[in-house]
Each structure stands twice: as structure tokens, then as C-alpha cells.
PDB file of C-alpha atoms and ligand atoms in Angstrom:
ATOM      1  CA  UNK K 319     -45.276  24.723  75.045  1.00 34.00           C
ATOM      2  CA  UNK K 320     -42.414  23.426  77.103  1.00 38.00           C
ATOM      3  CA  UNK K 321     -41.074  21.811  73.933  1.00 42.00           C
ATOM      4  CA  UNK K 322     -40.273  25.105  72.281  1.00 43.00           C
ATOM      5  CA  UNK K 323     -37.079  25.916  74.124  1.00 44.00           C
ATOM      6  CA  UNK K 324     -35.984  22.281  73.654  1.00 49.00           C
ATOM      7  CA  UNK K 325     -36.529  22.504  69.919  1.00 43.00           C
ATOM      8  CA  UNK K 326     -34.600  25.740  69.921  1.00 47.00           C
ATOM      9  CA  UNK K 327     -31.715  24.132  71.784  1.00 48.00           C
ATOM     10  CA  UNK K 328     -31.799  21.117  69.465  1.00 38.00           C
ATOM     11  CA  UNK K 329     -31.669  23.419  66.449  1.00 34.00           C
ATOM     12  CA  UNK K 330     -28.762  25.303  67.978  1.00 46.00           C
ATOM     13  CA  UNK K 331     -26.844  22.042  68.518  1.00 41.00           C
ATOM     14  CA  UNK K 332     -27.589  20.869  64.967  1.00 41.00           C
ATOM     15  CA  UNK K 333     -26.434  24.186  63.570  1.00 35.00           C
ATOM     16  CA  UNK K 334     -23.301  24.100  65.691  1.00 37.00           C
ATOM     17  CA  UNK K 335     -22.490  20.567  64.488  1.00 36.00           C
ATOM     18  CA  UNK K 336     -23.155  21.521  60.872  1.00 44.00           C
ATOM     19  CA  UNK K 337     -20.862  24.495  61.296  1.00 38.00           C
ATOM     20  CA  UNK K 338     -18.125  22.352  62.800  1.00 43.00           C
ATOM     21  CA  UNK K 339     -18.380  19.851  59.928  1.00 39.00           C
ATOM     22  CA  UNK K 340     -18.309  22.668  57.382  1.00 40.00           C
ATOM     23  CA  UNK K 341     -15.224  24.161  59.038  1.00 38.00           C
ATOM     24  CA  UNK K 342     -13.447  20.779  59.179  1.00 38.00           C
ATOM     25  CA  UNK K 343     -13.868  20.152  55.423  1.00 36.00           C
ATOM     26  CA  UNK K 344     -11.564  22.439  53.475  1.00 35.00           C
ATOM     27  CA  UNK K 345     -13.339  24.758  51.074  1.00 35.00           C
ATOM     28  CA  UNK K 346     -11.458  23.164  48.194  1.00 34.00           C
ATOM     29  CA  UNK K 347     -12.846  19.689  48.904  1.00 32.00           C
ATOM     30  CA  UNK K 348     -15.447  19.747  46.159  1.00 35.00           C
ATOM     31  CA  UNK K 349     -13.620  22.254  44.039  1.00 37.00           C
ATOM     32  CA  UNK K 350     -12.218  20.321  41.139  1.00 50.00           C
ATOM     33  CA  UNK K 351      -9.788  21.614  38.531  1.00 63.00           C
ATOM     34  CA  UNK K 352      -9.252  25.182  39.367  1.00 94.00           C
ATOM     35  CA  UNK K 353     -12.840  25.782  40.375  1.00 94.00           C
ATOM     36  CA  UNK K 354     -14.512  23.243  38.071  1.00 96.00           C
ATOM     37  CA  UNK K 355     -17.100  20.535  38.558  1.00 96.00           C
ATOM     38  CA  UNK K 356     -17.546  17.081  37.050  1.00 97.00           C
ATOM     39  CA  UNK K 357     -19.147  17.011  33.618  1.00 98.00           C
ATOM     40  CA  UNK K 358     -20.229  14.339  31.164  1.00 98.00           C
ATOM     41  CA  UNK K 359     -19.482  13.867  27.492  1.00 97.00           C
ATOM     42  CA  UNK K 360     -23.211  13.009  27.234  1.00 97.00           C
ATOM     43  CA  UNK K 361     -23.826  16.740  27.747  1.00 97.00           C
ATOM     44  CA  UNK K 362     -20.706  17.903  25.884  1.00 97.00           C
ATOM     45  CA  UNK K 363     -20.393  15.274  23.128  1.00 97.00           C
ATOM     46  CA  UNK K 364     -17.920  17.379  21.144  1.00 98.00           C
ATOM     47  CA  UNK K 365     -15.165  17.445  23.778  1.00 98.00           C
ATOM     48  CA  UNK K 366     -12.313  14.969  23.295  1.00 98.00           C
ATOM     49  CA  UNK K 367      -8.865  14.404  24.668  1.00 98.00           C
ATOM     50  CA  UNK K 368      -5.584  13.715  22.937  1.00 98.00           C
ATOM     51  CA  UNK K 369      -3.580  10.749  24.137  1.00 98.00           C
ATOM     52  CA  UNK K 370      -0.125   9.482  23.326  1.00 97.00           C
ATOM     53  CA  UNK K 371       0.347   5.886  22.159  1.00 92.00           C
ATOM     54  CA  UNK K 372       0.760   4.738  25.775  1.00 93.00           C
ATOM     55  CA  UNK K 373      -2.653   6.224  26.614  1.00 94.00           C
ATOM     56  CA  UNK K 374      -1.385   9.329  28.446  1.00 96.00           C
ATOM     57  CA  UNK K 375      -3.812  12.258  28.174  1.00 97.00           C
ATOM     58  CA  UNK K 376      -1.840  15.378  27.261  1.00 97.00           C
ATOM     59  CA  UNK K 377      -4.352  17.859  25.788  1.00 98.00           C
ATOM     60  CA  UNK K 378      -7.982  18.500  24.932  1.00 98.00           C
ATOM     61  CA  UNK K 379      -9.763  19.059  21.647  1.00 98.00           C
ATOM     62  CA  UNK K 380     -13.099  19.669  19.961  1.00 98.00           C
ATOM     63  CA  UNK K 381     -14.840  17.630  17.280  1.00 98.00           C
ATOM     64  CA  UNK K 382     -15.604  20.000  14.410  1.00 98.00           C
ATOM     65  CA  UNK K 383     -16.826  17.209  12.126  1.00 97.00           C
ATOM     66  CA  UNK K 384     -16.920  13.416  12.325  1.00 96.00           C
ATOM     67  CA  UNK K 385     -13.252  13.235  11.236  1.00 97.00           C
ATOM     68  CA  UNK K 386     -11.806  16.626  12.302  1.00 98.00           C
ATOM     69  CA  UNK K 387     -10.613  17.750  15.726  1.00 98.00           C
ATOM     70  CA  UNK K 388      -9.693  21.352  16.502  1.00 98.00           C
ATOM     71  CA  UNK K 389      -6.951  21.690  19.100  1.00 98.00           C
ATOM     72  CA  UNK K 390      -3.976  23.902  19.995  1.00 98.00           C
ATOM     73  CA  UNK K 391      -0.881  23.872  17.793  1.00 98.00           C
ATOM     74  CA  UNK K 392       1.363  23.698  20.863  1.00 98.00           C
ATOM     75  CA  UNK K 393      -0.286  20.365  21.744  1.00 98.00           C
ATOM     76  CA  UNK K 394       0.777  18.610  18.563  1.00 98.00           C
ATOM     77  CA  UNK K 395       3.701  20.596  17.114  1.00 96.00           C
ATOM     78  CA  UNK K 396       6.608  18.287  16.366  1.00 94.00           C
ATOM     79  CA  UNK K 397       4.487  15.169  16.722  1.00 97.00           C
ATOM     80  CA  UNK K 398       3.545  12.895  13.855  1.00 97.00           C
ATOM     81  CA  UNK K 399       0.001  11.654  13.343  1.00 98.00           C
ATOM     82  CA  UNK K 400       0.964   8.145  14.433  1.00 97.00           C
ATOM     83  CA  UNK K 401       1.908   9.416  17.898  1.00 98.00           C
ATOM     84  CA  UNK K 402      -1.539  10.834  18.654  1.00 98.00           C
ATOM     85  CA  UNK K 403      -4.921   9.285  19.253  1.00 98.00           C
ATOM     86  CA  UNK K 404      -8.217  10.999  19.971  1.00 98.00           C
ATOM     87  CA  UNK K 405     -10.504   9.758  22.736  1.00 98.00           C
ATOM     88  CA  UNK K 406     -14.201  10.695  22.555  1.00 97.00           C
ATOM     89  CA  UNK K 407     -17.068   9.881  24.891  1.00 97.00           C
ATOM     90  CA  UNK K 408     -14.857   8.849  27.809  1.00 98.00           C
ATOM     91  CA  UNK K 409     -15.517  10.931  30.939  1.00 98.00           C
ATOM     92  CA  UNK K 410     -13.205   8.776  33.042  1.00 98.00           C
ATOM     93  CA  UNK K 411      -9.687   8.515  31.644  1.00 97.00           C
ATOM     94  CA  UNK K 412      -9.221   5.217  33.490  1.00 97.00           C
ATOM     95  CA  UNK K 413     -12.175   3.581  31.756  1.00 97.00           C
ATOM     96  CA  UNK K 414     -11.193   0.969  29.198  1.00 92.00           C
ATOM     97  CA  UNK K 415     -14.685   0.646  27.722  1.00 94.00           C
ATOM     98  CA  UNK K 416     -16.328   4.094  27.632  1.00 96.00           C
ATOM     99  CA  UNK K 417     -16.350   5.927  24.313  1.00 96.00           C
ATOM    100  CA  UNK K 418     -13.938   5.383  21.455  1.00 96.00           C
ATOM    101  CA  UNK K 419     -10.236   5.831  20.802  1.00 97.00           C
ATOM    102  CA  UNK K 420      -9.368   6.715  17.212  1.00 97.00           C
ATOM    103  CA  UNK K 421      -5.928   7.058  15.606  1.00 98.00           C
ATOM    104  CA  UNK K 422      -4.974  10.327  13.918  1.00 98.00           C
ATOM    105  CA  UNK K 423      -3.900  10.200  10.275  1.00 97.00           C
ATOM    106  CA  UNK K 424      -3.144  13.866   9.618  1.00 97.00           C
ATOM    107  CA  UNK K 425      -1.923  16.920  11.557  1.00 97.00           C
ATOM    108  CA  UNK K 426      -2.302  20.498  10.322  1.00 97.00           C
ATOM    109  CA  UNK K 427      -0.813  23.265  12.433  1.00 98.00           C
ATOM    110  CA  UNK K 428      -1.279  26.913  11.559  1.00 98.00           C
ATOM    111  CA  UNK K 429       1.574  27.883   9.204  1.00 98.00           C
ATOM    112  CA  UNK K 430       2.374  31.011  11.255  1.00 98.00           C
ATOM    113  CA  UNK K 431       2.513  29.182  14.579  1.00 98.00           C
ATOM    114  CA  UNK K 432       5.808  29.332  16.469  1.00 98.00           C
ATOM    115  CA  UNK K 433       4.833  29.306  20.148  1.00 96.00           C
ATOM    116  CA  UNK K 434       1.632  29.835  22.102  1.00 98.00           C
ATOM    117  CA  UNK K 435       2.571  33.298  23.400  1.00 98.00           C
ATOM    118  CA  UNK K 436       3.039  34.538  19.831  1.00 98.00           C
ATOM    119  CA  UNK K 437      -0.446  33.373  18.805  1.00 98.00           C
ATOM    120  CA  UNK K 438      -1.866  31.262  15.957  1.00 98.00           C
ATOM    121  CA  UNK K 439      -2.080  28.425  18.465  1.00 98.00           C
ATOM    122  CA  UNK K 440      -4.481  26.348  16.401  1.00 98.00           C
ATOM    123  CA  UNK K 441      -4.300  22.916  14.799  1.00 98.00           C
ATOM    124  CA  UNK K 442      -6.668  20.495  13.088  1.00 98.00           C
ATOM    125  CA  UNK K 443      -6.314  16.734  13.309  1.00 98.00           C
ATOM    126  CA  UNK K 444      -7.780  14.340  10.763  1.00 98.00           C
ATOM    127  CA  UNK K 445      -9.028  11.073  12.210  1.00 98.00           C
ATOM    128  CA  UNK K 446      -8.280   7.700  10.626  1.00 97.00           C
ATOM    129  CA  UNK K 447     -11.977   6.836  10.839  1.00 96.00           C
ATOM    130  CA  UNK K 448     -15.080   8.899  11.555  1.00 96.00           C
ATOM    131  CA  UNK K 449     -16.603   9.311  14.999  1.00 95.00           C
ATOM    132  CA  UNK K 450     -20.359   9.302  14.508  1.00 86.00           C
ATOM    133  CA  UNK K 451     -21.812   8.925  17.987  1.00 83.00           C
ATOM    134  CA  UNK K 452     -20.380  12.239  19.183  1.00 84.00           C
ATOM    135  CA  UNK K 453     -21.902  15.316  17.629  1.00 88.00           C
ATOM    136  CA  UNK K 454     -19.542  18.049  16.499  1.00 95.00           C
ATOM    137  CA  UNK K 455     -19.613  21.692  17.624  1.00 97.00           C
ATOM    138  CA  UNK K 456     -19.852  24.529  15.087  1.00 97.00           C
ATOM    139  CA  UNK K 457     -16.908  26.926  15.167  1.00 98.00           C
ATOM    140  CA  UNK K 458     -17.358  30.669  15.621  1.00 98.00           C
ATOM    141  CA  UNK K 459     -17.881  32.442  12.304  1.00 96.00           C
ATOM    142  CA  UNK K 460     -16.454  35.746  11.086  1.00 92.00           C
ATOM    143  CA  UNK K 461     -19.755  37.384  12.131  1.00 92.00           C
ATOM    144  CA  UNK K 462     -19.599  36.240  15.731  1.00 95.00           C
ATOM    145  CA  UNK K 463     -18.073  39.465  17.113  1.00 95.00           C
ATOM    146  CA  UNK K 464     -20.841  39.921  19.689  1.00 96.00           C
ATOM    147  CA  UNK K 465     -20.282  36.432  21.105  1.00 97.00           C
ATOM    148  CA  UNK K 466     -16.924  37.684  22.388  1.00 98.00           C
ATOM    149  CA  UNK K 467     -18.354  40.613  24.308  1.00 97.00           C
ATOM    150  CA  UNK K 468     -16.949  41.273  27.753  1.00 98.00           C
ATOM    151  CA  UNK K 469     -18.715  39.301  30.537  1.00 98.00           C
ATOM    152  CA  UNK K 470     -20.233  36.743  28.152  1.00 98.00           C
ATOM    153  CA  UNK K 471     -20.254  33.529  30.180  1.00 98.00           C
ATOM    154  CA  UNK K 472     -18.329  30.750  28.469  1.00 98.00           C
ATOM    155  CA  UNK K 473     -17.841  27.106  29.395  1.00 98.00           C
ATOM    156  CA  UNK K 474     -14.397  25.538  29.481  1.00 98.00           C
ATOM    157  CA  UNK K 475     -13.870  21.773  29.588  1.00 98.00           C
ATOM    158  CA  UNK K 476     -10.932  19.462  30.141  1.00 98.00           C
ATOM    159  CA  UNK K 477      -9.075  16.692  31.930  1.00 98.00           C
ATOM    160  CA  UNK K 478      -6.165  18.940  32.924  1.00 97.00           C
ATOM    161  CA  UNK K 479      -4.586  19.723  36.276  1.00 96.00           C
ATOM    162  CA  UNK K 480      -6.879  20.480  39.189  1.00 95.00           C
ATOM    163  CA  UNK K 481      -4.376  22.941  40.669  1.00 93.00           C
ATOM    164  CA  UNK K 482      -1.212  24.727  39.577  1.00 91.00           C
ATOM    165  CA  UNK K 483       1.528  22.100  39.673  1.00 91.00           C
ATOM    166  CA  UNK K 484      -1.019  19.458  40.724  1.00 92.00           C
ATOM    167  CA  UNK K 485      -2.197  16.275  39.061  1.00 93.00           C
ATOM    168  CA  UNK K 486      -4.460  16.135  36.042  1.00 95.00           C
ATOM    169  CA  UNK K 487      -8.074  15.131  36.557  1.00 96.00           C
ATOM    170  CA  UNK K 488      -9.226  11.548  36.124  1.00 97.00           C
ATOM    171  CA  UNK K 489     -12.643  12.864  35.069  1.00 97.00           C
ATOM    172  CA  UNK K 490     -13.867  15.455  32.611  1.00 98.00           C
ATOM    173  CA  UNK K 491     -14.364  18.769  34.386  1.00 98.00           C
ATOM    174  CA  UNK K 492     -16.112  21.958  33.364  1.00 97.00           C
ATOM    175  CA  UNK K 493     -16.209  25.529  34.573  1.00 98.00           C
ATOM    176  CA  UNK K 494     -17.946  28.731  33.561  1.00 98.00           C
ATOM    177  CA  UNK K 495     -15.857  31.849  33.145  1.00 98.00           C
ATOM    178  CA  UNK K 496     -16.655  35.364  31.885  1.00 98.00           C
ATOM    179  CA  UNK K 497     -14.902  36.716  28.799  1.00 98.00           C
ATOM    180  CA  UNK K 498     -12.479  39.493  29.769  1.00 98.00           C
ATOM    181  CA  UNK K 499     -12.204  42.760  27.851  1.00 98.00           C
ATOM    182  CA  UNK K 500      -9.205  43.225  25.566  1.00 98.00           C
ATOM    183  CA  UNK K 501      -7.955  46.251  27.507  1.00 98.00           C
ATOM    184  CA  UNK K 502      -8.093  44.356  30.789  1.00 98.00           C
ATOM    185  CA  UNK K 503      -6.309  41.348  29.312  1.00 98.00           C
ATOM    186  CA  UNK K 504      -3.640  43.612  27.838  1.00 98.00           C
ATOM    187  CA  UNK K 505      -3.080  44.930  31.358  1.00 98.00           C
ATOM    188  CA  UNK K 506      -2.632  41.342  32.565  1.00 98.00           C
ATOM    189  CA  UNK K 507      -0.281  40.168  29.822  1.00 98.00           C
ATOM    190  CA  UNK K 508       2.099  42.121  27.609  1.00 98.00           C
ATOM    191  CA  UNK K 509       1.953  39.276  25.052  1.00 98.00           C
ATOM    192  CA  UNK K 510      -1.826  39.456  24.724  1.00 98.00           C
ATOM    193  CA  UNK K 511      -2.936  40.182  21.156  1.00 98.00           C
ATOM    194  CA  UNK K 512      -6.658  40.777  20.737  1.00 98.00           C
ATOM    195  CA  UNK K 513      -6.512  39.992  17.009  1.00 97.00           C
ATOM    196  CA  UNK K 514      -6.060  36.295  17.637  1.00 97.00           C
ATOM    197  CA  UNK K 515      -6.453  35.735  21.370  1.00 98.00           C
ATOM    198  CA  UNK K 516      -9.298  36.097  23.860  1.00 98.00           C
ATOM    199  CA  UNK K 517      -9.168  35.946  27.665  1.00 98.00           C
ATOM    200  CA  UNK K 518     -11.632  34.528  30.160  1.00 98.00           C
ATOM    201  CA  UNK K 519     -11.675  34.387  33.942  1.00 98.00           C
ATOM    202  CA  UNK K 520     -12.693  36.244  37.096  1.00 98.00           C
ATOM    203  CA  UNK K 521     -10.630  39.171  38.422  1.00 98.00           C
ATOM    204  CA  UNK K 522     -10.277  37.313  41.717  1.00 97.00           C
ATOM    205  CA  UNK K 523      -9.132  34.118  39.918  1.00 97.00           C
ATOM    206  CA  UNK K 524     -10.025  30.713  41.311  1.00 97.00           C
ATOM    207  CA  UNK K 525     -11.646  29.306  38.175  1.00 97.00           C
ATOM    208  CA  UNK K 526      -9.418  28.535  35.208  1.00 98.00           C
ATOM    209  CA  UNK K 527      -7.993  26.017  32.806  1.00 97.00           C
ATOM    210  CA  UNK K 528      -4.625  24.527  33.663  1.00 96.00           C
ATOM    211  CA  UNK K 529      -1.880  22.346  32.177  1.00 95.00           C
ATOM    212  CA  UNK K 530      -3.490  19.511  30.235  1.00 96.00           C
ATOM    213  CA  UNK K 531      -6.582  21.543  29.377  1.00 97.00           C
ATOM    214  CA  UNK K 532      -4.779  23.092  26.425  1.00 97.00           C
ATOM    215  CA  UNK K 533      -6.391  22.501  23.074  1.00 98.00           C
ATOM    216  CA  UNK K 534      -9.770  22.061  24.744  1.00 98.00           C
ATOM    217  CA  UNK K 535     -12.878  24.115  24.044  1.00 98.00           C
ATOM    218  CA  UNK K 536     -14.189  27.419  25.330  1.00 98.00           C
ATOM    219  CA  UNK K 537     -17.857  27.427  24.329  1.00 98.00           C
ATOM    220  CA  UNK K 538     -20.681  29.968  24.339  1.00 98.00           C
ATOM    221  CA  UNK K 539     -23.797  30.437  22.223  1.00 96.00           C
ATOM    222  CA  UNK K 540     -23.396  26.857  21.014  1.00 96.00           C
ATOM    223  CA  UNK K 541     -20.159  27.682  19.246  1.00 98.00           C
ATOM    224  CA  UNK K 542     -16.470  27.062  19.696  1.00 98.00           C
ATOM    225  CA  UNK K 543     -15.178  30.524  20.618  1.00 98.00           C
ATOM    226  CA  UNK K 544     -11.786  29.641  22.027  1.00 98.00           C
ATOM    227  CA  UNK K 545      -9.062  27.022  22.281  1.00 98.00           C
ATOM    228  CA  UNK K 546      -7.297  26.785  25.636  1.00 98.00           C
ATOM    229  CA  UNK K 547      -3.821  28.139  24.919  1.00 98.00           C
ATOM    230  CA  UNK K 548      -1.785  29.708  27.725  1.00 98.00           C
ATOM    231  CA  UNK K 549      -1.771  31.678  30.957  1.00 97.00           C
ATOM    232  CA  UNK K 550       0.340  32.438  33.965  1.00 97.00           C
ATOM    233  CA  UNK K 551      -0.138  29.794  36.605  1.00 95.00           C
ATOM    234  CA  UNK K 552      -3.736  28.667  36.966  1.00 96.00           C
ATOM    235  CA  UNK K 553      -6.536  30.566  38.648  1.00 96.00           C
ATOM    236  CA  UNK K 554      -4.392  33.448  39.839  1.00 96.00           C
ATOM    237  CA  UNK K 555      -6.056  36.840  40.411  1.00 97.00           C
ATOM    238  CA  UNK K 556      -5.865  39.128  37.366  1.00 98.00           C
ATOM    239  CA  UNK K 557      -4.302  36.324  35.313  1.00 98.00           C
ATOM    240  CA  UNK K 558      -7.177  35.001  33.196  1.00 98.00           C
ATOM    241  CA  UNK K 559      -6.766  32.055  30.847  1.00 98.00           C
ATOM    242  CA  UNK K 560      -5.760  32.969  27.297  1.00 98.00           C
ATOM    243  CA  UNK K 561      -7.537  31.245  24.429  1.00 98.00           C
ATOM    244  CA  UNK K 562      -7.069  31.219  20.661  1.00 98.00           C
ATOM    245  CA  UNK K 563      -9.777  33.460  19.177  1.00 98.00           C
ATOM    246  CA  UNK K 564     -11.413  30.892  16.885  1.00 98.00           C
ATOM    247  CA  UNK K 565     -13.350  33.523  14.940  1.00 98.00           C
ATOM    248  CA  UNK K 566     -10.062  34.966  13.650  1.00 98.00           C
ATOM    249  CA  UNK K 567      -9.257  31.649  11.954  1.00 98.00           C
ATOM    250  CA  UNK K 568     -12.676  30.922  10.523  1.00 98.00           C
ATOM    251  CA  UNK K 569     -11.670  30.727   6.844  1.00 98.00           C
ATOM    252  CA  UNK K 570      -8.566  28.632   7.422  1.00 98.00           C
ATOM    253  CA  UNK K 571     -10.362  26.365   9.877  1.00 98.00           C
ATOM    254  CA  UNK K 572     -13.321  25.766   7.559  1.00 98.00           C
ATOM    255  CA  UNK K 573     -10.925  24.896   4.775  1.00 97.00           C
ATOM    256  CA  UNK K 574      -9.245  22.327   7.023  1.00 98.00           C
ATOM    257  CA  UNK K 575     -12.508  20.982   8.378  1.00 97.00           C
ATOM    258  CA  UNK K 576     -13.934  20.485   4.902  1.00 95.00           C
ATOM    259  CA  UNK K 577     -10.930  18.784   3.308  1.00 89.00           C
ATOM    260  CA  UNK K 578     -10.730  15.013   3.785  1.00 83.00           C
ATOM    261  CA  UNK K 579      -6.963  15.114   4.411  1.00 71.00           C
ATOM    262  CA  UNK K 580      -4.661  17.862   5.733  1.00 72.00           C
TER     263      UNK K 580
HETATM  264  C1  4AZ J 451      -1.600  24.655  29.484  1.00 76.67           C
HETATM  265  O1  4AZ J 451      -0.400  24.738  29.437  1.00 76.67           O
HETATM  266  C2  4AZ J 451      -2.374  25.768  30.087  1.00 76.67           C
HETATM  267  N1  4AZ J 451      -4.406  29.024  33.178  1.00 76.67           N
HETATM  268  C3  4AZ J 451      -3.729  25.840  29.902  1.00 76.67           C
HETATM  269  C4  4AZ J 451      -4.444  26.866  30.459  1.00 76.67           C
HETATM  270  C5  4AZ J 451      -3.806  27.826  31.195  1.00 76.67           C
HETATM  271  C6  4AZ J 451      -2.444  27.759  31.392  1.00 76.67           C
HETATM  272  C7  4AZ J 451      -1.731  26.742  30.813  1.00 76.67           C
HETATM  273  C8  4AZ J 451      -4.592  28.933  31.785  1.00 76.67           C
HETATM  274  O2  4AZ J 451      -2.190  23.652  29.083  1.00 76.67           O
END
């Protein structure tokens, strides 16, 4: 019986210590990317990154077949195939052994693309040899309207910056964000065009793609719904990420994905 108050006091001390530790560690300590967490290409075998010849990761992408990668046009515009390689199955950018690195032999960018804010920010890369160990992701079809409904939770993936103006991530990160209605996204951005763009993010911000995540996938219902395209800062309130609306390019994308060369 006399133990009870002692247990109570012990609990109080433990709680106090736990509270002090919690307060000492900044809330952002385990918040990676802008609100993301570590992920594995084992679970997302379709996600890849684009690297320059010196190995620098500059964008993301999605395997749409064993030899085709869907990415953003702004990632590859002005570059020749020989300047780009695709890295698959490598969670850790610093690993020299994980996954595979494959040269690109063809680059198709949407013929109407000029800059990301004007839309059509979509490109397809043809690989010099097939990637077989990493299963591709189906793209959204012309019937996938309902997949883009407001508040649908979508997963974004990438090796991009972990904060606005910060460094890119050494590891693959993922985050879940709700799709934003067209009217709300139009309120956020005058350049938003719901015909070929889609927005995702929380009104309060905090979870978002960032520089270096461009070209990477936004996935829901087992389909590629979006391609990370642009935004204003990263994770700002009422500034969701803007993605290329993959569904709008279904016919052109399928044509590219099916043809052996661009
Ligand atoms: C970029 O430039 C980029 N906050 C990607 C995503 C967002 C902004 C910019 C969205 O790669």
C-alpha cells in the first residue's frame, strides 16, 4: 500500500523526463522531405531517379514499361539522351551497388511543352536496355476521372529537397497528400489549368514535393495519376504541389510507351 504513492511519483518523474526529451528534440527531427518518411523501392518498384553523367540526381520518374520512363518535360528539355541515366532500385543515392543504372537512348517531350507553368509538362524516356527486376506502374486511363476526386489520398515519392532551399534527400522519401479541388487550386495559383494539371496537398501545408522531386510519381488506386511539376516554395499553406494530370495525356503517353523508340 505504501508503494502506491511512490509508483505515482515515479510515473510523474518518468513523464516529466519524457516531456523534457520530447521538447528538446525539434518537431522536425523525424520529418523528412517536407513531411515525408523513408520508403523503399522494394515497396515502390516503379519509382526511379534521373541522374546526370556525373551521377547527380536531378529529377524523379516512373517506369511505365521495362524500357520506358515517364517524367516531367522540364526535367529533360534541352538535354540529349546521352546526358541522362535512369537509376532504379536504389533507395540510397550514395549506394554504388543497389539497383541498376541504365543509359537513356531516346527523349520524347510533349510537343506543346514550353515551361512547367504553361502545362504539358510530360516526357517519356526510352532506356538503352530493359529493366526487368522493377515492375512498372500503369498510367491513369481516360476513364479514371473518379481517381482524381477531391480528398483522394495520393502517394508522392522522390529524392528531392527535404525543405525549401534545403538539401536533397540521400534516401527515397514518400508522403501522402490529398488531391485538391480544381476551384481551390485555381484560388491558389492563377496559372493552374485543370485540363492538364492536378493539385495535391493539405491547406495547412507541411507535406509536399520539392525541388528534385519533379518528374516523380503521384500514385493512387495503383495508377500513375500525376507527375511532380511545379509549386510555390515547398509545403507552404494554401500552396499545394502541382502535378501533370496524367489522364489528360493517356493517348499520347500510350503511344510513346508502346513504341520501341521515340
Ligand atoms: C521542382 O522544382 C518542384 N512544392 C517540385 C515540386 C514542387 C515545387 C517544385 C511542389 O522540382
